[in-house]
Amino acid sequence: MEVIIVTGMSGAGRTKASVWLEDQGYYCIDNMPPQLVRNFLEISMTTNMQKVAFVADIRGGAFFQELERVIDTLREREDIKLTVLYIDCSTQELIRRFNETRRVHPLSGGRATAEVIEEERQKLEGLRKKADRIIDTTGMKVAEFYTTLVRTFLNREDVIFNIHVSSFGFKYGLPIETDFVCDVRFLPNPYYIKSLRPLTGNNKKIQDYVFRSPLAQKFVEDFHAMIRELVHGYMQEGKYHLNIAFGCTGGHHRSVAIANAMAKLFREDGYRVTLTHRDLAGSPKGDSRK
């Protein structure tokens, strides 16, 4: 099992590291008491979990003091590959970040001052000495930080890009969180074929009807090619997740068929793909023009 313990200075970038590790398939846990880490790992091994990351920081209070002992214990185990990642940052940069975000410092519960930050640095010195990797994020943009994590933990070709594909009906509103909204109402509508109306885009008859249109196949091919090109740019900018939503009138026929086709192509590309049909189950059957 691959286990990463992420620790370091408050405000240095632990949360960003956790987000990145989660995108790479790690099961991430924030601030678990160190005494429970070993128990959790034992349970995880029975479920075939392969990659786990723990984020630990000064918020753990008295529990935090046990972390060094836990690290020593895990390093003795042959069935665990442990990496301790320590994220550091200069004092002045941390003060600037806390002031910009108006966050309180977890050690003082108030304003981040040089004295408070130096106190935290001293308390973390023992962990810093045990770190396998130290990343100083002073002056780094988020994209640069993610690129550093890629260089630290992965070969470039091993980076997993995540694509969430969904279908929806415009009559029920636009999706709240999406990077691309694609309107596929330019395709022939199965709703107007009486025998097809009760079916959905998961049915082969609907899929055959939708893709009988040369426009459908051309759209899928062209959009697929475009996304494949864009993925490289997103990764260069430290973005490893993309949301794409396909919409028709009601979200039952055309959008579902197109979303299924796109998800299949993205999986074949090797991306980690999730697929949802937002309005397939909930919209009224008697009013489902798509």
PDB file of C-alpha atoms in Angstrom:
ATOM      1  CA  MET A   1       0.000   0.000   0.000  1.00  0.00           C
ATOM      2  CA  GLU A   2       1.192   3.490  -0.854  1.00  0.00           C
ATOM      3  CA  VAL A   3       0.770   5.860   2.089  1.00  0.00           C
ATOM      4  CA  ILE A   4       1.549   9.568   2.025  1.00  0.00           C
ATOM      5  CA  ILE A   5       1.514  11.760   5.124  1.00  0.00           C
ATOM      6  CA  VAL A   6       1.157  15.424   4.202  1.00  0.00           C
ATOM      7  CA  THR A   7       2.193  17.886   6.863  1.00  0.00           C
ATOM      8  CA  GLY A   8       3.875  21.253   7.176  1.00  0.00           C
ATOM      9  CA  MET A   9       3.176  24.896   7.839  1.00  0.00           C
ATOM     10  CA  SER A  10      -0.363  26.229   8.025  1.00  0.00           C
ATOM     11  CA  GLY A  11      -1.129  28.145   4.843  1.00  0.00           C
ATOM     12  CA  ALA A  12       1.734  26.570   2.911  1.00  0.00           C
ATOM     13  CA  GLY A  13      -0.471  24.407   0.674  1.00  0.00           C
ATOM     14  CA  ARG A  14      -1.475  21.203   2.458  1.00  0.00           C
ATOM     15  CA  THR A  15      -5.092  21.474   1.273  1.00  0.00           C
ATOM     16  CA  LYS A  16      -3.999  21.968  -2.343  1.00  0.00           C
ATOM     17  CA  ALA A  17      -1.745  18.911  -2.028  1.00  0.00           C
ATOM     18  CA  SER A  18      -4.683  16.892  -0.702  1.00  0.00           C
ATOM     19  CA  VAL A  19      -6.851  17.933  -3.675  1.00  0.00           C
ATOM     20  CA  TRP A  20      -4.110  16.918  -6.101  1.00  0.00           C
ATOM     21  CA  LEU A  21      -3.554  13.552  -4.406  1.00  0.00           C
ATOM     22  CA  GLU A  22      -7.284  12.865  -4.436  1.00  0.00           C
ATOM     23  CA  ASP A  23      -7.297  13.485  -8.201  1.00  0.00           C
ATOM     24  CA  GLN A  24      -4.512  10.893  -8.507  1.00  0.00           C
ATOM     25  CA  GLY A  25      -6.653   8.235  -6.829  1.00  0.00           C
ATOM     26  CA  TYR A  26      -5.559   8.570  -3.203  1.00  0.00           C
ATOM     27  CA  TYR A  27      -8.130   8.205  -0.448  1.00  0.00           C
ATOM     28  CA  CYS A  28      -7.453  11.404   1.499  1.00  0.00           C
ATOM     29  CA  ILE A  29      -8.185  11.934   5.194  1.00  0.00           C
ATOM     30  CA  ASP A  30      -7.753  15.293   6.900  1.00  0.00           C
ATOM     31  CA  ASN A  31      -6.525  15.520  10.483  1.00  0.00           C
ATOM     32  CA  MET A  32      -7.159  11.976  11.671  1.00  0.00           C
ATOM     33  CA  PRO A  33      -5.666  11.429  15.167  1.00  0.00           C
ATOM     34  CA  PRO A  34      -2.318   9.670  14.576  1.00  0.00           C
ATOM     35  CA  GLN A  35      -3.255   6.911  17.024  1.00  0.00           C
ATOM     36  CA  LEU A  36      -6.035   5.872  14.628  1.00  0.00           C
ATOM     37  CA  VAL A  37      -3.883   5.843  11.493  1.00  0.00           C
ATOM     38  CA  ARG A  38      -2.627   2.292  12.002  1.00  0.00           C
ATOM     39  CA  ASN A  39      -6.132   0.984  12.703  1.00  0.00           C
ATOM     40  CA  PHE A  40      -7.450   2.674   9.581  1.00  0.00           C
ATOM     41  CA  LEU A  41      -4.685   1.177   7.449  1.00  0.00           C
ATOM     42  CA  GLU A  42      -5.435  -2.323   8.744  1.00  0.00           C
ATOM     43  CA  ILE A  43      -9.094  -1.917   7.795  1.00  0.00           C
ATOM     44  CA  SER A  44      -8.124  -0.442   4.404  1.00  0.00           C
ATOM     45  CA  MET A  45      -5.962  -3.438   3.545  1.00  0.00           C
ATOM     46  CA  THR A  46      -8.949  -5.754   3.940  1.00  0.00           C
ATOM     47  CA  THR A  47     -10.786  -3.708   1.280  1.00  0.00           C
ATOM     48  CA  ASN A  48      -7.903  -3.761  -1.222  1.00  0.00           C
ATOM     49  CA  MET A  49      -7.338  -0.016  -0.937  1.00  0.00           C
ATOM     50  CA  GLN A  50      -3.987   0.739  -2.558  1.00  0.00           C
ATOM     51  CA  LYS A  51      -3.362   4.470  -2.049  1.00  0.00           C
ATOM     52  CA  VAL A  52      -4.048   6.490   1.100  1.00  0.00           C
ATOM     53  CA  ALA A  53      -3.007  10.018   2.092  1.00  0.00           C
ATOM     54  CA  PHE A  54      -3.260  11.589   5.547  1.00  0.00           C
ATOM     55  CA  VAL A  55      -3.139  15.339   6.063  1.00  0.00           C
ATOM     56  CA  ALA A  56      -1.846  16.186   9.515  1.00  0.00           C
ATOM     57  CA  ASP A  57      -1.196  19.603  11.022  1.00  0.00           C
ATOM     58  CA  ILE A  58      -0.905  21.552  14.221  1.00  0.00           C
ATOM     59  CA  ARG A  59      -4.705  21.617  14.647  1.00  0.00           C
ATOM     60  CA  GLY A  60      -4.432  18.105  16.070  1.00  0.00           C
ATOM     61  CA  GLY A  61      -3.189  19.569  19.340  1.00  0.00           C
ATOM     62  CA  ALA A  62      -2.056  16.898  21.800  1.00  0.00           C
ATOM     63  CA  PHE A  63      -2.806  14.157  19.236  1.00  0.00           C
ATOM     64  CA  PHE A  64      -0.316  15.729  16.846  1.00  0.00           C
ATOM     65  CA  GLN A  65       2.613  14.906  19.123  1.00  0.00           C
ATOM     66  CA  GLU A  66       2.154  11.191  18.360  1.00  0.00           C
ATOM     67  CA  LEU A  67       2.671  11.619  14.629  1.00  0.00           C
ATOM     68  CA  GLU A  68       6.448  11.181  14.731  1.00  0.00           C
ATOM     69  CA  ARG A  69       6.049   7.863  16.551  1.00  0.00           C
ATOM     70  CA  VAL A  70       3.461   6.684  14.015  1.00  0.00           C
ATOM     71  CA  ILE A  71       5.817   7.561  11.159  1.00  0.00           C
ATOM     72  CA  ASP A  72       8.601   5.474  12.730  1.00  0.00           C
ATOM     73  CA  THR A  73       6.234   2.530  13.185  1.00  0.00           C
ATOM     74  CA  LEU A  74       4.958   2.637   9.594  1.00  0.00           C
ATOM     75  CA  ARG A  75       8.479   2.784   8.195  1.00  0.00           C
ATOM     76  CA  GLU A  76       9.236  -0.553   9.838  1.00  0.00           C
ATOM     77  CA  ARG A  77       6.461  -2.284   7.907  1.00  0.00           C
ATOM     78  CA  GLU A  78       7.299  -4.079   4.669  1.00  0.00           C
ATOM     79  CA  ASP A  79       3.718  -3.980   3.377  1.00  0.00           C
ATOM     80  CA  ILE A  80       3.579  -0.160   3.371  1.00  0.00           C
ATOM     81  CA  LYS A  81       5.474   2.278   1.178  1.00  0.00           C
ATOM     82  CA  LEU A  82       5.470   5.474   3.232  1.00  0.00           C
ATOM     83  CA  THR A  83       6.294   8.966   1.999  1.00  0.00           C
ATOM     84  CA  VAL A  84       6.237  11.975   4.308  1.00  0.00           C
ATOM     85  CA  LEU A  85       5.651  15.219   2.417  1.00  0.00           C
ATOM     86  CA  TYR A  86       6.460  18.423   4.283  1.00  0.00           C
ATOM     87  CA  ILE A  87       5.174  21.650   2.759  1.00  0.00           C
ATOM     88  CA  ASP A  88       7.033  24.769   3.810  1.00  0.00           C
ATOM     89  CA  CYS A  89       6.832  28.478   3.064  1.00  0.00           C
ATOM     90  CA  SER A  90       8.570  31.644   4.180  1.00  0.00           C
ATOM     91  CA  THR A  91       7.209  33.514   7.183  1.00  0.00           C
ATOM     92  CA  GLN A  92       6.513  36.724   5.265  1.00  0.00           C
ATOM     93  CA  GLU A  93       4.699  34.846   2.515  1.00  0.00           C
ATOM     94  CA  LEU A  94       2.522  33.043   5.082  1.00  0.00           C
ATOM     95  CA  ILE A  95       1.647  36.331   6.775  1.00  0.00           C
ATOM     96  CA  ARG A  96       0.624  37.752   3.403  1.00  0.00           C
ATOM     97  CA  ARG A  97      -1.538  34.735   2.576  1.00  0.00           C
ATOM     98  CA  PHE A  98      -3.323  34.769   5.931  1.00  0.00           C
ATOM     99  CA  ASN A  99      -3.951  38.505   5.650  1.00  0.00           C
ATOM    100  CA  GLU A 100      -5.315  38.209   2.096  1.00  0.00           C
ATOM    101  CA  THR A 101      -7.712  35.386   2.959  1.00  0.00           C
ATOM    102  CA  ARG A 102      -8.516  36.811   6.422  1.00  0.00           C
ATOM    103  CA  ARG A 103      -8.101  33.396   7.971  1.00  0.00           C
ATOM    104  CA  VAL A 104      -7.179  32.905  11.595  1.00  0.00           C
ATOM    105  CA  HIS A 105      -4.021  31.009  12.399  1.00  0.00           C
ATOM    106  CA  PRO A 106      -4.852  27.597  13.951  1.00  0.00           C
ATOM    107  CA  LEU A 107      -2.139  27.889  16.578  1.00  0.00           C
ATOM    108  CA  SER A 108      -3.314  31.197  18.018  1.00  0.00           C
ATOM    109  CA  GLY A 109      -6.929  31.305  16.899  1.00  0.00           C
ATOM    110  CA  GLY A 110      -6.273  34.854  15.778  1.00  0.00           C
ATOM    111  CA  ARG A 111      -4.113  36.918  13.489  1.00  0.00           C
ATOM    112  CA  ALA A 112      -1.080  35.318  11.866  1.00  0.00           C
ATOM    113  CA  THR A 113       1.997  37.099  13.171  1.00  0.00           C
ATOM    114  CA  ALA A 114       5.672  36.361  12.668  1.00  0.00           C
ATOM    115  CA  GLU A 115       5.875  35.155  16.275  1.00  0.00           C
ATOM    116  CA  VAL A 116       3.002  32.699  15.890  1.00  0.00           C
ATOM    117  CA  ILE A 117       4.357  31.339  12.613  1.00  0.00           C
ATOM    118  CA  GLU A 118       7.841  30.877  14.043  1.00  0.00           C
ATOM    119  CA  GLU A 119       6.342  29.059  17.039  1.00  0.00           C
ATOM    120  CA  GLU A 120       4.586  26.660  14.682  1.00  0.00           C
ATOM    121  CA  ARG A 121       7.806  26.199  12.705  1.00  0.00           C
ATOM    122  CA  GLN A 122       9.648  25.169  15.853  1.00  0.00           C
ATOM    123  CA  LYS A 123       6.946  22.682  16.844  1.00  0.00           C
ATOM    124  CA  LEU A 124       7.110  21.093  13.400  1.00  0.00           C
ATOM    125  CA  GLU A 125      10.895  20.861  13.243  1.00  0.00           C
ATOM    126  CA  GLY A 126      10.939  17.192  14.281  1.00  0.00           C
ATOM    127  CA  LEU A 127       8.520  16.275  11.493  1.00  0.00           C
ATOM    128  CA  ARG A 128      10.476  18.315   8.983  1.00  0.00           C
ATOM    129  CA  LYS A 129      13.556  16.248   9.766  1.00  0.00           C
ATOM    130  CA  LYS A 130      11.613  13.046   9.107  1.00  0.00           C
ATOM    131  CA  ALA A 131      10.260  14.229   5.746  1.00  0.00           C
ATOM    132  CA  ASP A 132      11.134  12.338   2.558  1.00  0.00           C
ATOM    133  CA  ARG A 133      10.117  15.291   0.400  1.00  0.00           C
ATOM    134  CA  ILE A 134      10.101  18.990   1.257  1.00  0.00           C
ATOM    135  CA  ILE A 135       8.399  21.477  -1.042  1.00  0.00           C
ATOM    136  CA  ASP A 136       8.772  25.199  -0.419  1.00  0.00           C
ATOM    137  CA  THR A 137       5.790  26.992  -1.959  1.00  0.00           C
ATOM    138  CA  THR A 138       7.123  30.513  -1.430  1.00  0.00           C
ATOM    139  CA  GLY A 139       6.251  32.517  -4.549  1.00  0.00           C
ATOM    140  CA  MET A 140       4.581  29.535  -6.236  1.00  0.00           C
ATOM    141  CA  LYS A 141       1.329  29.743  -8.128  1.00  0.00           C
ATOM    142  CA  VAL A 142      -1.065  26.820  -7.702  1.00  0.00           C
ATOM    143  CA  ALA A 143      -0.223  25.484 -11.179  1.00  0.00           C
ATOM    144  CA  GLU A 144       3.486  25.554 -10.345  1.00  0.00           C
ATOM    145  CA  PHE A 145       2.799  23.705  -7.089  1.00  0.00           C
ATOM    146  CA  TYR A 146       0.865  20.996  -8.917  1.00  0.00           C
ATOM    147  CA  THR A 147       3.649  20.680 -11.469  1.00  0.00           C
ATOM    148  CA  THR A 148       6.110  20.213  -8.601  1.00  0.00           C
ATOM    149  CA  LEU A 149       3.911  17.479  -7.137  1.00  0.00           C
ATOM    150  CA  VAL A 150       3.841  15.749 -10.518  1.00  0.00           C
ATOM    151  CA  ARG A 151       7.632  15.833 -10.700  1.00  0.00           C
ATOM    152  CA  THR A 152       7.893  14.642  -7.093  1.00  0.00           C
ATOM    153  CA  PHE A 153       5.468  11.742  -7.147  1.00  0.00           C
ATOM    154  CA  LEU A 154       4.711  10.789 -10.731  1.00  0.00           C
ATOM    155  CA  ASN A 155       6.113  10.355 -14.150  1.00  0.00           C
ATOM    156  CA  ARG A 156       4.320  12.758 -16.486  1.00  0.00           C
ATOM    157  CA  GLU A 157       2.683   9.853 -18.310  1.00  0.00           C
ATOM    158  CA  ASP A 158       1.299   8.487 -15.033  1.00  0.00           C
ATOM    159  CA  VAL A 159      -0.802  11.550 -14.238  1.00  0.00           C
ATOM    160  CA  ILE A 160      -4.506  10.701 -14.189  1.00  0.00           C
ATOM    161  CA  PHE A 161      -6.869  13.241 -15.697  1.00  0.00           C
ATOM    162  CA  ASN A 162     -10.462  13.149 -14.457  1.00  0.00           C
ATOM    163  CA  ILE A 163     -13.473  13.896 -16.652  1.00  0.00           C
ATOM    164  CA  HIS A 164     -17.025  14.040 -15.351  1.00  0.00           C
ATOM    165  CA  VAL A 165     -19.577  13.688 -18.139  1.00  0.00           C
ATOM    166  CA  SER A 166     -23.236  14.449 -17.526  1.00  0.00           C
ATOM    167  CA  SER A 167     -26.505  14.913 -19.375  1.00  0.00           C
ATOM    168  CA  PHE A 168     -29.281  17.321 -18.448  1.00  0.00           C
ATOM    169  CA  GLY A 169     -32.469  18.940 -19.697  1.00  0.00           C
ATOM    170  CA  PHE A 170     -32.514  22.661 -20.376  1.00  0.00           C
ATOM    171  CA  LYS A 171     -36.142  22.835 -19.210  1.00  0.00           C
ATOM    172  CA  TYR A 172     -34.939  21.918 -15.687  1.00  0.00           C
ATOM    173  CA  GLY A 173     -32.145  24.493 -15.573  1.00  0.00           C
ATOM    174  CA  LEU A 174     -28.446  24.636 -16.352  1.00  0.00           C
ATOM    175  CA  PRO A 175     -25.973  22.567 -14.288  1.00  0.00           C
ATOM    176  CA  ILE A 176     -24.444  24.667 -11.528  1.00  0.00           C
ATOM    177  CA  GLU A 177     -20.868  23.409 -11.775  1.00  0.00           C
ATOM    178  CA  THR A 178     -19.545  22.630 -15.229  1.00  0.00           C
ATOM    179  CA  ASP A 179     -16.664  23.721 -17.441  1.00  0.00           C
ATOM    180  CA  PHE A 180     -18.380  23.003 -20.771  1.00  0.00           C
ATOM    181  CA  VAL A 181     -22.107  23.141 -21.528  1.00  0.00           C
ATOM    182  CA  CYS A 182     -22.891  21.604 -24.922  1.00  0.00           C
ATOM    183  CA  ASP A 183     -26.323  22.078 -26.488  1.00  0.00           C
ATOM    184  CA  VAL A 184     -27.238  19.013 -28.584  1.00  0.00           C
ATOM    185  CA  ARG A 185     -30.734  20.197 -29.510  1.00  0.00           C
ATOM    186  CA  PHE A 186     -29.519  20.530 -33.111  1.00  0.00           C
ATOM    187  CA  LEU A 187     -29.951  16.730 -33.439  1.00  0.00           C
ATOM    188  CA  PRO A 188     -33.179  14.993 -34.573  1.00  0.00           C
ATOM    189  CA  ASN A 189     -35.545  14.532 -31.632  1.00  0.00           C
ATOM    190  CA  PRO A 190     -36.716  10.978 -30.791  1.00  0.00           C
ATOM    191  CA  TYR A 191     -39.536  12.445 -28.695  1.00  0.00           C
ATOM    192  CA  TYR A 192     -41.608  12.944 -31.828  1.00  0.00           C
ATOM    193  CA  ILE A 193     -41.429   9.230 -32.730  1.00  0.00           C
ATOM    194  CA  LYS A 194     -44.247   7.626 -30.743  1.00  0.00           C
ATOM    195  CA  SER A 195     -42.520   4.260 -30.320  1.00  0.00           C
ATOM    196  CA  LEU A 196     -39.275   5.920 -29.108  1.00  0.00           C
ATOM    197  CA  ARG A 197     -40.794   8.488 -26.767  1.00  0.00           C
ATOM    198  CA  PRO A 198     -40.949   6.215 -23.650  1.00  0.00           C
ATOM    199  CA  LEU A 199     -37.316   5.110 -24.083  1.00  0.00           C
ATOM    200  CA  THR A 200     -34.142   6.888 -22.969  1.00  0.00           C
ATOM    201  CA  GLY A 201     -30.716   7.508 -24.428  1.00  0.00           C
ATOM    202  CA  ASN A 202     -29.490   4.382 -22.642  1.00  0.00           C
ATOM    203  CA  ASN A 203     -31.548   2.323 -25.068  1.00  0.00           C
ATOM    204  CA  LYS A 204     -29.918   1.123 -28.281  1.00  0.00           C
ATOM    205  CA  LYS A 205     -32.935   2.169 -30.369  1.00  0.00           C
ATOM    206  CA  ILE A 206     -32.512   5.768 -29.215  1.00  0.00           C
ATOM    207  CA  GLN A 207     -28.765   5.649 -29.785  1.00  0.00           C
ATOM    208  CA  ASP A 208     -29.241   4.294 -33.299  1.00  0.00           C
ATOM    209  CA  TYR A 209     -31.803   7.003 -34.043  1.00  0.00           C
ATOM    210  CA  VAL A 210     -29.586   9.821 -32.736  1.00  0.00           C
ATOM    211  CA  PHE A 211     -26.467   8.601 -34.535  1.00  0.00           C
ATOM    212  CA  ARG A 212     -28.334   8.069 -37.769  1.00  0.00           C
ATOM    213  CA  SER A 213     -27.721  11.785 -38.185  1.00  0.00           C
ATOM    214  CA  PRO A 214     -24.261  12.457 -39.689  1.00  0.00           C
ATOM    215  CA  LEU A 215     -24.140  15.562 -37.491  1.00  0.00           C
ATOM    216  CA  ALA A 216     -24.166  13.439 -34.324  1.00  0.00           C
ATOM    217  CA  GLN A 217     -21.132  11.394 -35.315  1.00  0.00           C
ATOM    218  CA  LYS A 218     -19.245  14.459 -36.561  1.00  0.00           C
ATOM    219  CA  PHE A 219     -20.007  16.364 -33.368  1.00  0.00           C
ATOM    220  CA  VAL A 220     -18.763  13.508 -31.179  1.00  0.00           C
ATOM    221  CA  GLU A 221     -15.591  13.059 -33.217  1.00  0.00           C
ATOM    222  CA  ASP A 222     -14.761  16.769 -33.339  1.00  0.00           C
ATOM    223  CA  PHE A 223     -15.577  17.436 -29.681  1.00  0.00           C
ATOM    224  CA  HIS A 224     -13.562  14.397 -28.594  1.00  0.00           C
ATOM    225  CA  ALA A 225     -10.543  15.587 -30.582  1.00  0.00           C
ATOM    226  CA  MET A 226     -10.822  19.092 -29.137  1.00  0.00           C
ATOM    227  CA  ILE A 227     -10.966  17.891 -25.523  1.00  0.00           C
ATOM    228  CA  ARG A 228      -7.971  15.610 -26.041  1.00  0.00           C
ATOM    229  CA  GLU A 229      -5.967  18.625 -27.193  1.00  0.00           C
ATOM    230  CA  LEU A 230      -7.180  20.811 -24.337  1.00  0.00           C
ATOM    231  CA  VAL A 231      -6.299  18.239 -21.657  1.00  0.00           C
ATOM    232  CA  HIS A 232      -2.587  18.861 -22.204  1.00  0.00           C
ATOM    233  CA  GLY A 233      -3.085  22.572 -21.610  1.00  0.00           C
ATOM    234  CA  TYR A 234      -5.159  21.993 -18.490  1.00  0.00           C
ATOM    235  CA  MET A 235      -2.479  19.740 -17.031  1.00  0.00           C
ATOM    236  CA  GLN A 236       0.209  22.300 -17.760  1.00  0.00           C
ATOM    237  CA  GLU A 237      -1.844  24.754 -15.695  1.00  0.00           C
ATOM    238  CA  GLY A 238      -2.222  22.280 -12.832  1.00  0.00           C
ATOM    239  CA  LYS A 239      -5.866  21.396 -13.531  1.00  0.00           C
ATOM    240  CA  TYR A 240      -6.638  17.675 -13.476  1.00  0.00           C
ATOM    241  CA  HIS A 241     -10.439  17.637 -13.496  1.00  0.00           C
ATOM    242  CA  LEU A 242     -12.949  18.646 -16.165  1.00  0.00           C
ATOM    243  CA  ASN A 243     -16.758  18.764 -16.057  1.00  0.00           C
ATOM    244  CA  ILE A 244     -18.620  18.446 -19.365  1.00  0.00           C
ATOM    245  CA  ALA A 245     -22.422  18.612 -19.585  1.00  0.00           C
ATOM    246  CA  PHE A 246     -24.544  17.772 -22.642  1.00  0.00           C
ATOM    247  CA  GLY A 247     -28.046  19.204 -22.714  1.00  0.00           C
ATOM    248  CA  CYS A 248     -31.221  18.649 -24.689  1.00  0.00           C
ATOM    249  CA  THR A 249     -34.736  19.832 -23.925  1.00  0.00           C
ATOM    250  CA  GLY A 250     -35.701  17.335 -21.243  1.00  0.00           C
ATOM    251  CA  GLY A 251     -32.528  15.325 -20.615  1.00  0.00           C
ATOM    252  CA  HIS A 252     -33.879  11.895 -21.610  1.00  0.00           C
ATOM    253  CA  HIS A 253     -32.910  11.161 -25.204  1.00  0.00           C
ATOM    254  CA  ARG A 254     -30.280  13.061 -27.200  1.00  0.00           C
ATOM    255  CA  SER A 255     -28.164  14.352 -24.328  1.00  0.00           C
ATOM    256  CA  VAL A 256     -28.037  10.907 -22.696  1.00  0.00           C
ATOM    257  CA  ALA A 257     -26.995   9.169 -25.918  1.00  0.00           C
ATOM    258  CA  ILE A 258     -24.279  11.740 -26.630  1.00  0.00           C
ATOM    259  CA  ALA A 259     -22.998  11.729 -23.023  1.00  0.00           C
ATOM    260  CA  ASN A 260     -22.735   7.933 -23.096  1.00  0.00           C
ATOM    261  CA  ALA A 261     -20.795   8.023 -26.362  1.00  0.00           C
ATOM    262  CA  MET A 262     -18.392  10.692 -25.109  1.00  0.00           C
ATOM    263  CA  ALA A 263     -17.795   8.880 -21.805  1.00  0.00           C
ATOM    264  CA  LYS A 264     -16.930   5.701 -23.692  1.00  0.00           C
ATOM    265  CA  LEU A 265     -14.354   7.510 -25.845  1.00  0.00           C
ATOM    266  CA  PHE A 266     -12.762   9.253 -22.841  1.00  0.00           C
ATOM    267  CA  ARG A 267     -12.451   5.926 -21.006  1.00  0.00           C
ATOM    268  CA  GLU A 268     -10.731   4.454 -24.041  1.00  0.00           C
ATOM    269  CA  ASP A 269      -8.284   7.379 -23.878  1.00  0.00           C
ATOM    270  CA  GLY A 270      -7.305   6.272 -20.377  1.00  0.00           C
ATOM    271  CA  TYR A 271      -8.910   9.128 -18.424  1.00  0.00           C
ATOM    272  CA  ARG A 272     -10.755   8.468 -15.175  1.00  0.00           C
ATOM    273  CA  VAL A 273     -14.376   9.045 -16.194  1.00  0.00           C
ATOM    274  CA  THR A 274     -17.577   9.407 -14.194  1.00  0.00           C
ATOM    275  CA  LEU A 275     -20.984   9.616 -15.842  1.00  0.00           C
ATOM    276  CA  THR A 276     -24.316  10.908 -14.539  1.00  0.00           C
ATOM    277  CA  HIS A 277     -27.680  11.649 -16.137  1.00  0.00           C
ATOM    278  CA  ARG A 278     -29.104  14.428 -13.999  1.00  0.00           C
ATOM    279  CA  ASP A 279     -32.690  14.499 -15.232  1.00  0.00           C
ATOM    280  CA  LEU A 280     -33.162  10.922 -16.358  1.00  0.00           C
ATOM    281  CA  ALA A 281     -35.005   9.716 -13.257  1.00  0.00           C
ATOM    282  CA  GLY A 282     -36.678  12.779 -11.800  1.00  0.00           C
ATOM    283  CA  SER A 283     -38.435  14.591 -14.647  1.00  0.00           C
ATOM    284  CA  PRO A 284     -42.135  13.937 -15.313  1.00  0.00           C
ATOM    285  CA  LYS A 285     -42.708  11.217 -17.935  1.00  0.00           C
ATOM    286  CA  GLY A 286     -45.631  13.025 -19.444  1.00  0.00           C
ATOM    287  CA  ASP A 287     -43.635  16.134 -20.229  1.00  0.00           C
ATOM    288  CA  SER A 288     -40.306  14.956 -21.545  1.00  0.00           C
ATOM    289  CA  ARG A 289     -39.500  16.588 -24.869  1.00  0.00           C
ATOM    290  CA  LYS A 290     -35.782  16.181 -25.403  1.00  0.00           C
TER     291      LYS A 290
END
